[in-house]
Short mmCIF file of N, CA and C in Angstrom, two decimals:
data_model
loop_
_atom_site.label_atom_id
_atom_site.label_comp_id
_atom_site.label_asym_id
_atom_site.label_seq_id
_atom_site.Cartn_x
_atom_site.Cartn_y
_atom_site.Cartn_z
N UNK A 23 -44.79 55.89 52.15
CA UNK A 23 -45.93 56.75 52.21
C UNK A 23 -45.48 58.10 52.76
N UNK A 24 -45.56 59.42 52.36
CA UNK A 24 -45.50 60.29 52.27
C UNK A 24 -46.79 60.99 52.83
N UNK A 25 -46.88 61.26 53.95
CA UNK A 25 -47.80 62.55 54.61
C UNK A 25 -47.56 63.78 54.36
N UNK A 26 -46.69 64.28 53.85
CA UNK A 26 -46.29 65.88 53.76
C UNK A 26 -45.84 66.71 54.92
N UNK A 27 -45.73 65.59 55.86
CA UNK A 27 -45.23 66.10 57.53
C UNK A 27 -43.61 65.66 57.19
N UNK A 28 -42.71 66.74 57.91
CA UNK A 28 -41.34 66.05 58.42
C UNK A 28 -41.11 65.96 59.56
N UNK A 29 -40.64 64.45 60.09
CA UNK A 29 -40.47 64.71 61.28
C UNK A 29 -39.17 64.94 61.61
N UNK A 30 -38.77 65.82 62.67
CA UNK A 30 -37.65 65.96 63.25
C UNK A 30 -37.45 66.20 64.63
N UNK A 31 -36.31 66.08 65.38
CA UNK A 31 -36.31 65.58 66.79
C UNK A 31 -34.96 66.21 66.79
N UNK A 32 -34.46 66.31 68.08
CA UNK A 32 -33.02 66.41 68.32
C UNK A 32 -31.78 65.69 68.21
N UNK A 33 -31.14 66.51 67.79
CA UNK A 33 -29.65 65.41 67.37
C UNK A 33 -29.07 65.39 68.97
N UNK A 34 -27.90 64.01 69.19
CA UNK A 34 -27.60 63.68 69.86
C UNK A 34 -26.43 65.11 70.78
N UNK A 35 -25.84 65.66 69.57
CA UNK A 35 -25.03 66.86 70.37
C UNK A 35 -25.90 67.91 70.75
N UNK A 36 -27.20 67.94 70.53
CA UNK A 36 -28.09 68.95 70.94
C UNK A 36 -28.81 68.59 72.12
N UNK A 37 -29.05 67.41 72.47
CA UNK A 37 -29.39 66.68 73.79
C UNK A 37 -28.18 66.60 74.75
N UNK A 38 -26.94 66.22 74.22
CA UNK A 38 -25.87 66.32 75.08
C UNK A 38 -25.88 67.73 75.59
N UNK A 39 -26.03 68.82 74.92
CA UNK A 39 -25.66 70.03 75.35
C UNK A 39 -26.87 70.83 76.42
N UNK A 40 -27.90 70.25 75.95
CA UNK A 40 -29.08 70.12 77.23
C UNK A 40 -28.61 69.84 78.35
N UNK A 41 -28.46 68.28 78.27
CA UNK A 41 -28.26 67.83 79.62
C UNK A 41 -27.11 68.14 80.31
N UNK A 42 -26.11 68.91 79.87
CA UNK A 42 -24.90 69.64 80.17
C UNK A 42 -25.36 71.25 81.22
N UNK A 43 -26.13 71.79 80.22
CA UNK A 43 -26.69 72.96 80.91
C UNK A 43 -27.59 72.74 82.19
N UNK A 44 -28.67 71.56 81.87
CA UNK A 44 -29.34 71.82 83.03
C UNK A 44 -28.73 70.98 84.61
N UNK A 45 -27.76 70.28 84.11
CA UNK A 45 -27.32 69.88 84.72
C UNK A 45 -25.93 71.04 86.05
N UNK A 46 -25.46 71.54 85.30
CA UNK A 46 -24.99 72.59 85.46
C UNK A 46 -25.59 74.17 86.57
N UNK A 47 -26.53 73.96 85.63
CA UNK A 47 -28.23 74.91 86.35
C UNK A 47 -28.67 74.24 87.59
N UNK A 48 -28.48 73.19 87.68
CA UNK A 48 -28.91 71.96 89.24
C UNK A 48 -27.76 72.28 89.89
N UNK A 49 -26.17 72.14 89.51
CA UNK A 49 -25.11 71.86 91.00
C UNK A 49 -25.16 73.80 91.02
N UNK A 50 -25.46 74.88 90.17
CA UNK A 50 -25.55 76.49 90.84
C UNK A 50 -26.74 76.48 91.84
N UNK A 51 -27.62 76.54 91.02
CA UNK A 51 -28.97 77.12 91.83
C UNK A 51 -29.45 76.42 92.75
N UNK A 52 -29.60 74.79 92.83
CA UNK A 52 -30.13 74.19 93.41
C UNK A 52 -30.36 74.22 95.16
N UNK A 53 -28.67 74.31 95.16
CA UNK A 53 -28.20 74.95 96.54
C UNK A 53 -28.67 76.21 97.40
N UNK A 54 -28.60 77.10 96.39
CA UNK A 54 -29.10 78.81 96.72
C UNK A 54 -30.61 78.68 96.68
N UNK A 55 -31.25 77.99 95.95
CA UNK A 55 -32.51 78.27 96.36
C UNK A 55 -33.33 77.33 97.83
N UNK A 56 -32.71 76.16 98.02
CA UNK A 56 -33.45 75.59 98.91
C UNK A 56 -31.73 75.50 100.34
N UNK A 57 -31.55 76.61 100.52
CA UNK A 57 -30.51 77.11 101.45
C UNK A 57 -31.08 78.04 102.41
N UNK A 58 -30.47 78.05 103.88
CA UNK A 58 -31.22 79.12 104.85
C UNK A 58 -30.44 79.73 104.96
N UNK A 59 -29.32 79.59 104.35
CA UNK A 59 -28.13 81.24 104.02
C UNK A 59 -29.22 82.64 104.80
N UNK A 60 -28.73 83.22 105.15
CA UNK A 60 -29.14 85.07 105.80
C UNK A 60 -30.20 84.88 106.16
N UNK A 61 -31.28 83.53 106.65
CA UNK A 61 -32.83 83.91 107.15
C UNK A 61 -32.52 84.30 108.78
N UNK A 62 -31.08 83.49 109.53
CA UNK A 62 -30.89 83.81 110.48
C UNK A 62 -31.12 85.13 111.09
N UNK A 63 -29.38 85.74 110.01
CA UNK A 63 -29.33 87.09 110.49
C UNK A 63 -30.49 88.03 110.41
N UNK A 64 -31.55 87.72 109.23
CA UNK A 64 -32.56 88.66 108.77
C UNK A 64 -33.76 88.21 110.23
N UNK A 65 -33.94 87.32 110.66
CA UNK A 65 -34.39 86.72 112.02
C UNK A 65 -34.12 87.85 113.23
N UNK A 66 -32.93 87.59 113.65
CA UNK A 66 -32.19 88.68 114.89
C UNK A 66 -32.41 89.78 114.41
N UNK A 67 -32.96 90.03 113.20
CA UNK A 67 -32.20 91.72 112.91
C UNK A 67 -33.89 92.38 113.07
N UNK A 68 -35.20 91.44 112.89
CA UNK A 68 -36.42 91.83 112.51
C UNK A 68 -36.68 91.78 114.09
N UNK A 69 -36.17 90.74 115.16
CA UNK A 69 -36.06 90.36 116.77
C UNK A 69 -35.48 91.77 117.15
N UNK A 70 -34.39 92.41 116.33
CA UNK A 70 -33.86 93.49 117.52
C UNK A 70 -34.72 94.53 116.99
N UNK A 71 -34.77 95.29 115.57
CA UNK A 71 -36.08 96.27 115.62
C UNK A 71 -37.45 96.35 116.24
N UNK A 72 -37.99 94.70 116.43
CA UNK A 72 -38.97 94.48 117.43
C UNK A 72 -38.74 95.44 118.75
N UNK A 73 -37.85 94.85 119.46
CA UNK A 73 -37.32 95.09 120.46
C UNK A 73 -37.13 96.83 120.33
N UNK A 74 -36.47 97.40 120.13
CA UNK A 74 -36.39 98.55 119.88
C UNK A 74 -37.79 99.61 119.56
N UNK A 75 -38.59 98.94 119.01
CA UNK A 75 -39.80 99.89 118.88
C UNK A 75 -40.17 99.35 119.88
N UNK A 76 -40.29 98.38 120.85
CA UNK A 76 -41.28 98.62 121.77
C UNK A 76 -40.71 99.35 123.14
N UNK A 77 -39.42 99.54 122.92
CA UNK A 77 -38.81 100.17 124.26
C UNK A 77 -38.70 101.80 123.70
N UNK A 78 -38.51 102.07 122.69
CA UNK A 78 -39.17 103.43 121.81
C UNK A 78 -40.27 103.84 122.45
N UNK A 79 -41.06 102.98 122.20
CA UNK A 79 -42.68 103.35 122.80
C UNK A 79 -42.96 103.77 124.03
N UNK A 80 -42.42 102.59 124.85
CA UNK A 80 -42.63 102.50 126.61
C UNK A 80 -41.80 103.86 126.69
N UNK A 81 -40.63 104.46 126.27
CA UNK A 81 -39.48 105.62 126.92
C UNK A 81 -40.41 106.70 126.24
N UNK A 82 -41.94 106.87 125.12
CA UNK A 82 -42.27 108.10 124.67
C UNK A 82 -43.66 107.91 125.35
N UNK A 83 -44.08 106.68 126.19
CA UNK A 83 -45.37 107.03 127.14
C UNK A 83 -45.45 107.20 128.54
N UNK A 84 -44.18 106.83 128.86
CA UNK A 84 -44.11 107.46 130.09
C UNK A 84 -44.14 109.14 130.51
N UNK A 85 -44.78 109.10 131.14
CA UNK A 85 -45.09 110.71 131.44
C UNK A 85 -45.32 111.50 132.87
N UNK A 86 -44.52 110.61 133.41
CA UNK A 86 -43.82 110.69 135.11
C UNK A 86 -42.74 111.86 134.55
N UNK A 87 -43.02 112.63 135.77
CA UNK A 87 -42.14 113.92 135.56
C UNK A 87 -41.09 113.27 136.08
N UNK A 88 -39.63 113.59 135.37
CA UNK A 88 -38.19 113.11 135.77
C UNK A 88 -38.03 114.07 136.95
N UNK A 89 -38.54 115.00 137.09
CA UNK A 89 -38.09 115.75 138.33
C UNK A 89 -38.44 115.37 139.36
N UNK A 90 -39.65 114.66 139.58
CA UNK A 90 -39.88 113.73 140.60
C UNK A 90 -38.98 112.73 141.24
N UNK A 91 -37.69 112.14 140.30
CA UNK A 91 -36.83 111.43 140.38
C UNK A 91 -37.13 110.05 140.02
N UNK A 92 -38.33 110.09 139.37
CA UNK A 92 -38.76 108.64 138.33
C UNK A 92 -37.88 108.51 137.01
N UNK A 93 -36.42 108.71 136.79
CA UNK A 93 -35.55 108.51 136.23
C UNK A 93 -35.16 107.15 135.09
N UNK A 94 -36.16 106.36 134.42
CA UNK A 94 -35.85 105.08 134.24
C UNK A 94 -35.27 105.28 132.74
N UNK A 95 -34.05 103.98 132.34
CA UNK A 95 -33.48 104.39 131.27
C UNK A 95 -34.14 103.06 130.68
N UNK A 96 -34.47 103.56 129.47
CA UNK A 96 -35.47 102.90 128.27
C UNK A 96 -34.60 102.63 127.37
N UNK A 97 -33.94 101.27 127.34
CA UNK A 97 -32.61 100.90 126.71
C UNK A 97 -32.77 99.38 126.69
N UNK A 98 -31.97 98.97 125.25
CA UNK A 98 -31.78 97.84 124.82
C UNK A 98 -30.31 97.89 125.15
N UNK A 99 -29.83 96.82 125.87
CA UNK A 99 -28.02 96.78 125.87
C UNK A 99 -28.13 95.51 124.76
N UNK A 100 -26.63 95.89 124.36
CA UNK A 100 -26.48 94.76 123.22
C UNK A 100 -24.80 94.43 123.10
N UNK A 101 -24.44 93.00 123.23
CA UNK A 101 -23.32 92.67 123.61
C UNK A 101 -22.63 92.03 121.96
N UNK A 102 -21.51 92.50 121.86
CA UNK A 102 -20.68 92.38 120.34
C UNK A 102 -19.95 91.02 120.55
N UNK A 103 -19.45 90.44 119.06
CA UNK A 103 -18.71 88.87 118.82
C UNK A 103 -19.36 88.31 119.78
N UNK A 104 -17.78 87.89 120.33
CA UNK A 104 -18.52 86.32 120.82
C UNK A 104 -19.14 86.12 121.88
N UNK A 105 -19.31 87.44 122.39
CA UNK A 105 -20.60 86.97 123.71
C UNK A 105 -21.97 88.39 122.93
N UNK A 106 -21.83 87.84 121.58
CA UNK A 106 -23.66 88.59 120.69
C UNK A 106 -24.87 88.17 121.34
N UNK A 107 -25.45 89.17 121.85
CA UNK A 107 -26.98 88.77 123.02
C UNK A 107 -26.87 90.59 122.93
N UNK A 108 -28.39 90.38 122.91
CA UNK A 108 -29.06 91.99 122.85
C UNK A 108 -30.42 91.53 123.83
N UNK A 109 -30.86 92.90 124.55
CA UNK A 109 -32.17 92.93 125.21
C UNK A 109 -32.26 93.79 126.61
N UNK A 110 -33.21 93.76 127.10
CA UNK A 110 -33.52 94.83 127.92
C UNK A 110 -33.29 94.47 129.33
N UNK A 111 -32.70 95.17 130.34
CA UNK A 111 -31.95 94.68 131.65
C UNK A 111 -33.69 94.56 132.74
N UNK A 112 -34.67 94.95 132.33
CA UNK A 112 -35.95 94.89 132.47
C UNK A 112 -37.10 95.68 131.83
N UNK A 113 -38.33 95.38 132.25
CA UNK A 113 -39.61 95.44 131.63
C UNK A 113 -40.54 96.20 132.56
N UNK A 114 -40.04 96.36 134.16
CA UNK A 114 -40.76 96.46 134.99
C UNK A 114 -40.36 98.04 135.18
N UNK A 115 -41.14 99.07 134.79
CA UNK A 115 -40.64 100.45 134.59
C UNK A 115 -41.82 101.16 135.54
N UNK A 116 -42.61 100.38 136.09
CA UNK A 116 -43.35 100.72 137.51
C UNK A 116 -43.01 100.73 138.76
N UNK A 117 -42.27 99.34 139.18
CA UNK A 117 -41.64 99.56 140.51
C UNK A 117 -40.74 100.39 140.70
N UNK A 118 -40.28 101.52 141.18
CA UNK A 118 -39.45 102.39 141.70
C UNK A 118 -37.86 102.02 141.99
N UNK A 119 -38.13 100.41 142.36
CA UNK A 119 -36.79 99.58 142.96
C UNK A 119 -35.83 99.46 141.95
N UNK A 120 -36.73 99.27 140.52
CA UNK A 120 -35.90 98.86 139.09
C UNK A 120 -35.27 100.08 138.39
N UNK A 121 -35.39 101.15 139.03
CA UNK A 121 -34.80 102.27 138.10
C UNK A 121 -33.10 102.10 138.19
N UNK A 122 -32.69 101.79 139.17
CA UNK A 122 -31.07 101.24 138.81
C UNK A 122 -30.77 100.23 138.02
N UNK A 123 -31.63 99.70 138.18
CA UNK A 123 -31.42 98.24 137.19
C UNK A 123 -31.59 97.92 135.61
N UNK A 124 -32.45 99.59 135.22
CA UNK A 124 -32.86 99.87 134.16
C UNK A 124 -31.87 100.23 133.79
N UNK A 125 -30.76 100.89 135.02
CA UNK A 125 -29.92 101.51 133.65
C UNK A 125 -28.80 100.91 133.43
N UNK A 126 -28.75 99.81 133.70
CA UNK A 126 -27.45 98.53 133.55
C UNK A 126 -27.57 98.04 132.60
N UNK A 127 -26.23 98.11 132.35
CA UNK A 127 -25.87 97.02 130.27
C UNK A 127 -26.08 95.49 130.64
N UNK A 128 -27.34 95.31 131.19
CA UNK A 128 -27.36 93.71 131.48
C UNK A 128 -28.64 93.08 130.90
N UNK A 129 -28.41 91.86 130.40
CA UNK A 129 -29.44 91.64 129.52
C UNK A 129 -30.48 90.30 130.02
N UNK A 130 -31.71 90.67 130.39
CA UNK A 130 -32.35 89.81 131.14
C UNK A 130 -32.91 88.33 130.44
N UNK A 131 -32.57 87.48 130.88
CA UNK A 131 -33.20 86.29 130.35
C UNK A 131 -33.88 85.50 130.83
N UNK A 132 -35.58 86.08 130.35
CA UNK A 132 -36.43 85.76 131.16
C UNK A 132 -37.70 84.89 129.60
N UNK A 133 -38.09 83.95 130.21
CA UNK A 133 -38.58 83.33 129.02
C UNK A 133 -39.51 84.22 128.34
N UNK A 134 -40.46 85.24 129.63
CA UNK A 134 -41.46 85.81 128.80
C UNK A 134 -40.97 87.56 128.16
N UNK A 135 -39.83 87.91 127.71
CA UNK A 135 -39.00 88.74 127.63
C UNK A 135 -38.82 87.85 125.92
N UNK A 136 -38.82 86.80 125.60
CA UNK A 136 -38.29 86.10 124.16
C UNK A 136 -38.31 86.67 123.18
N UNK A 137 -39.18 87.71 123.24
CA UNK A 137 -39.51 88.55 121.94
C UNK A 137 -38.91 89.68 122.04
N UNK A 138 -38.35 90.07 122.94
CA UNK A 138 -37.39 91.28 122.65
C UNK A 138 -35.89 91.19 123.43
N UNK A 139 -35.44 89.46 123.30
CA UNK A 139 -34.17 89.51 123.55
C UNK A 139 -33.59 88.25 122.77
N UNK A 140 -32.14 88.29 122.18
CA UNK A 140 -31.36 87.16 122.09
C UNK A 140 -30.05 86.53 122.49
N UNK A 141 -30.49 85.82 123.02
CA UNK A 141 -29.37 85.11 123.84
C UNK A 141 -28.06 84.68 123.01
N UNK A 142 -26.95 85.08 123.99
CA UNK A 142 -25.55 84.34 123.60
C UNK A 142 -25.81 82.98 122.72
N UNK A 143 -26.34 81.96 123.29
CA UNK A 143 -26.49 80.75 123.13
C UNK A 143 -26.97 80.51 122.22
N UNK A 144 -28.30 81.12 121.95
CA UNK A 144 -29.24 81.20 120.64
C UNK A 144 -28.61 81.62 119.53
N UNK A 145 -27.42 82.71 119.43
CA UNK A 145 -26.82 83.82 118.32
C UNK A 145 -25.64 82.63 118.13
N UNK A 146 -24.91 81.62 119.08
CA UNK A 146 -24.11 80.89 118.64
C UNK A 146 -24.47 79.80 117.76
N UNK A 147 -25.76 79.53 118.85
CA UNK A 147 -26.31 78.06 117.58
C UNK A 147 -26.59 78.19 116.47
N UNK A 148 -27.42 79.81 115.73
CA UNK A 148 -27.77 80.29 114.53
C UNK A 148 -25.98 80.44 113.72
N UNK A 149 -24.90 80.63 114.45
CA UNK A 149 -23.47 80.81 113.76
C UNK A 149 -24.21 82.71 113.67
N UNK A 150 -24.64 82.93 114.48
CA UNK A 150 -24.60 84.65 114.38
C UNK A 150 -24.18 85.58 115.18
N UNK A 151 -23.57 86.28 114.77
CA UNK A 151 -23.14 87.14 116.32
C UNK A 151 -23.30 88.67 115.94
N UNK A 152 -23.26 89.56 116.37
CA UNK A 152 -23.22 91.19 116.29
C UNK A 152 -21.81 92.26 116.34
N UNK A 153 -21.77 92.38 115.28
CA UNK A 153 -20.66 92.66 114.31
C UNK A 153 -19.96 94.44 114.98
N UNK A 154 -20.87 94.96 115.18
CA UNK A 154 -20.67 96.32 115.26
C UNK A 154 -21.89 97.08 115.72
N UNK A 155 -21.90 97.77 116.86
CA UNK A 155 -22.64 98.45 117.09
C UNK A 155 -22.23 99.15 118.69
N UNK A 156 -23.39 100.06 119.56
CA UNK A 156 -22.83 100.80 120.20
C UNK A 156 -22.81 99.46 122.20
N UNK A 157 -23.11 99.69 122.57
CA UNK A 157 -23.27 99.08 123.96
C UNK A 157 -24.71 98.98 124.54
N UNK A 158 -25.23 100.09 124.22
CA UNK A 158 -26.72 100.53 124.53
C UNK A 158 -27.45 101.33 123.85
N UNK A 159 -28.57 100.89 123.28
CA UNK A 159 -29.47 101.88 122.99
C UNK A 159 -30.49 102.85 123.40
N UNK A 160 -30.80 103.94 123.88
CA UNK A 160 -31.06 104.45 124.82
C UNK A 160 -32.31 105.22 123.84
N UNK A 161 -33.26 105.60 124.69
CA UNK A 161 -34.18 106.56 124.16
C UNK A 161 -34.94 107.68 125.31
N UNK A 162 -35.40 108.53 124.57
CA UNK A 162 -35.45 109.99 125.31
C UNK A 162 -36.83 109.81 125.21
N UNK A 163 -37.20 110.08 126.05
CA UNK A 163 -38.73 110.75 125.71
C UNK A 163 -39.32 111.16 124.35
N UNK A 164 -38.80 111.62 123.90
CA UNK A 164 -39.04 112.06 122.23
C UNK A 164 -39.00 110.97 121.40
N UNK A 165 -38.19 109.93 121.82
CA UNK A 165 -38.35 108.56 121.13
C UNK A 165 -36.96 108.40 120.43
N UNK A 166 -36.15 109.40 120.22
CA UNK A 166 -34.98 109.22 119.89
C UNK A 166 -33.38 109.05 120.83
N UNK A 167 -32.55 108.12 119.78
CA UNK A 167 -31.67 107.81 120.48
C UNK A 167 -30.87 108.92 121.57
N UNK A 168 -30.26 108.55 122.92
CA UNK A 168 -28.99 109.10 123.09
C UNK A 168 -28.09 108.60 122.69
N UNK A 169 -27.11 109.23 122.29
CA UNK A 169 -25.97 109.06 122.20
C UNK A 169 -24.73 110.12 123.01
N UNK A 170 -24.14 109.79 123.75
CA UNK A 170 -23.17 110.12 124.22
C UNK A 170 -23.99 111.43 125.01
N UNK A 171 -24.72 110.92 126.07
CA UNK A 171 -25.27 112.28 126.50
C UNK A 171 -26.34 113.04 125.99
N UNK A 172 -26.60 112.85 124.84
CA UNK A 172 -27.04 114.11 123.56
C UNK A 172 -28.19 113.29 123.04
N UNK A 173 -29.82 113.56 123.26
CA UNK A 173 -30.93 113.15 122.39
C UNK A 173 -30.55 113.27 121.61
N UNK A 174 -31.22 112.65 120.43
CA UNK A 174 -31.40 113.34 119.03
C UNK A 174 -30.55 114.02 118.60
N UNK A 175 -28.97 113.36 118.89
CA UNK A 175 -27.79 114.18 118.46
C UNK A 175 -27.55 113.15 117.07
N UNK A 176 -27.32 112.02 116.89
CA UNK A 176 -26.90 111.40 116.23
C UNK A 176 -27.67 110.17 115.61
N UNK A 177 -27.20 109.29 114.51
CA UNK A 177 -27.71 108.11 114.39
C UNK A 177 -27.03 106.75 115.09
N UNK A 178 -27.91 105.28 114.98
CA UNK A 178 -27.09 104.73 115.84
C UNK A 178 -27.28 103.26 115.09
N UNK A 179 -26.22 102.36 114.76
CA UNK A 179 -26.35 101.54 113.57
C UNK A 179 -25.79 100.14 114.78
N UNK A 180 -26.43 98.78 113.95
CA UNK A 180 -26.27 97.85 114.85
C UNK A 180 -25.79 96.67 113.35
N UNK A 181 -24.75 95.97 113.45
CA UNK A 181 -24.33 95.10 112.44
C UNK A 181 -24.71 93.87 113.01
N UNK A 182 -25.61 92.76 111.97
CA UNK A 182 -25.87 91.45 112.45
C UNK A 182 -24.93 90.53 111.77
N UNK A 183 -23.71 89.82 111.95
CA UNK A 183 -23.15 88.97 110.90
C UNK A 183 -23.07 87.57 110.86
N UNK A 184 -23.35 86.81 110.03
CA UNK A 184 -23.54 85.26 110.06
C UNK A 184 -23.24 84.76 108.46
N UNK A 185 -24.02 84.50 107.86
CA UNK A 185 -23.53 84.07 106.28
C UNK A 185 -23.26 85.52 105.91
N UNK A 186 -24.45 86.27 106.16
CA UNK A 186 -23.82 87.81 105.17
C UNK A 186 -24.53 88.80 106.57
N UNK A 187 -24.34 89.86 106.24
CA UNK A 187 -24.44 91.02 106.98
C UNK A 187 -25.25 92.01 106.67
N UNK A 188 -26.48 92.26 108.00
CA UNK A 188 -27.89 92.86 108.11
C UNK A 188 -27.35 94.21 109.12
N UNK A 189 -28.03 95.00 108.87
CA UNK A 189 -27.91 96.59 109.73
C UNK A 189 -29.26 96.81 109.98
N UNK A 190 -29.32 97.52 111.22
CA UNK A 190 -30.26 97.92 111.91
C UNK A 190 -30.09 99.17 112.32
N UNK A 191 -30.42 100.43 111.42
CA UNK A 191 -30.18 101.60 111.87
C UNK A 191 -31.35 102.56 113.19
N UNK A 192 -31.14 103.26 113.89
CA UNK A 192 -31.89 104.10 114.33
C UNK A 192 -31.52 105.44 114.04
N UNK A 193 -32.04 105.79 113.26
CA UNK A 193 -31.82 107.48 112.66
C UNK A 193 -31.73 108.01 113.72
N UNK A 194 -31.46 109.75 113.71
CA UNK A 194 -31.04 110.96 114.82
C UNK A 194 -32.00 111.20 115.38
N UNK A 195 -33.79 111.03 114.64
CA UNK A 195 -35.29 111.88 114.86
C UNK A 195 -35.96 110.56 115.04
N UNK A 196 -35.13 109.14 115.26
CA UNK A 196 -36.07 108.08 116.29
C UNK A 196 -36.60 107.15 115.14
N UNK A 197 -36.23 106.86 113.64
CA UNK A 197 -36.76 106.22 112.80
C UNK A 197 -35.76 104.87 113.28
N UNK A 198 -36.54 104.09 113.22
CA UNK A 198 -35.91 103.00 113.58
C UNK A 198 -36.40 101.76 111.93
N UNK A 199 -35.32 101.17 111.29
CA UNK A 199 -35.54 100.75 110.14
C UNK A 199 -34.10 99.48 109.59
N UNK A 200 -34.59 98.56 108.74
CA UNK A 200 -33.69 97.58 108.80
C UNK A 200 -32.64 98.23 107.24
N UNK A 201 -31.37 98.13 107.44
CA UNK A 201 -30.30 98.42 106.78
C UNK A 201 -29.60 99.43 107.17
N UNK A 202 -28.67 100.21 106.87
CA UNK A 202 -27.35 100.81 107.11
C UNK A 202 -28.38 102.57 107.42
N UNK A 203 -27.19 102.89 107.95
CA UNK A 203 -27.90 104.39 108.60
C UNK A 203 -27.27 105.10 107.76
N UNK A 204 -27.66 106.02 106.94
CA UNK A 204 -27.00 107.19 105.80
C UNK A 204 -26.23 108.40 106.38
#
């Protein structure tokens, strides 16, 4: 009996060559897509711009005359390889006692501080550490970096490295933004 339909289906080397490809398509992608490859570094790197705009902020609302000798340095210190930990030597930019302490490359680890610091310990267990960058980040009143003495002289770039490698630039005029400084 004759319907006027043909049926046809796949030949066996055309199914072989299927299941070749997608099979193929499973041991590439499979990996890369359900992998936490770079969420780390992209983690620390969104943790240190945090950090950075809010000590930006606090160093452009203070409005204690420095001549008074209310002197406090509004700085993230940030420690490279294998001892990588970034954060602020304090928070307390009222008591008078802390203005030395503000201006120390020391990085406080205080639980309620979590959001704008990361610990040695934490950057080892992620396999992340901080690749390149300066010692301290410092800000002026104006909101932009010092560098070497000099507001708003320069830009100031921070490398995060773990599977792959995140930058954290702070432009010369205080833009603070995730990737490489131009």
């Amino acid at each position: 009996m004759n319907t006027g339909f043909r049926v046809s289906g796949f030949t066996f080397v055309e199914l072989v060559a299927i299941i070749l490809i997608v099979g193929i398509l499973a041991v590439a992608a499979v990996p890369r897509l359900f992998s936490t490859s770079g969420f780390a570094e992209n983690a620390y790197q969104a943790r240190l711009i945090s950090a950075l705009r809010t000590m930006q902020e606090r160093a452009m609302q203070d409005t204690r005359n420095s001549s008074s000798g209310t002197n406090f340095c509004y700085q993230i210190g940030i420690l490279r390889d294998a001892d990588s930990a970034f954060g602020p030597a304090t928070m307390n930019f009222v008591d008078l006692g802390n203005q030395a302490l503000s201006c120390t490359i020391m990085i406080q680890d205080d639980t309620d501080l979590e959001y704008m610091t990361a610990t040695n310990a934490d950057m080892l267990n992620d396999a992340v550490r901080i690749s390149a960058g300066p010692d301290v980040i410092q800000f002026s009143p104006l909101g932009c970096p010092i560098v070497a003495s000099v507001a708003c002289g320069s830009s100031v770039q921070v490398d995060i490295t773990g599977e792959n490698t995140v930058s954290v630039c702070v432009e010369s005029q205080g833009y603070i933004h995730a990737g490489a400084c131009e």
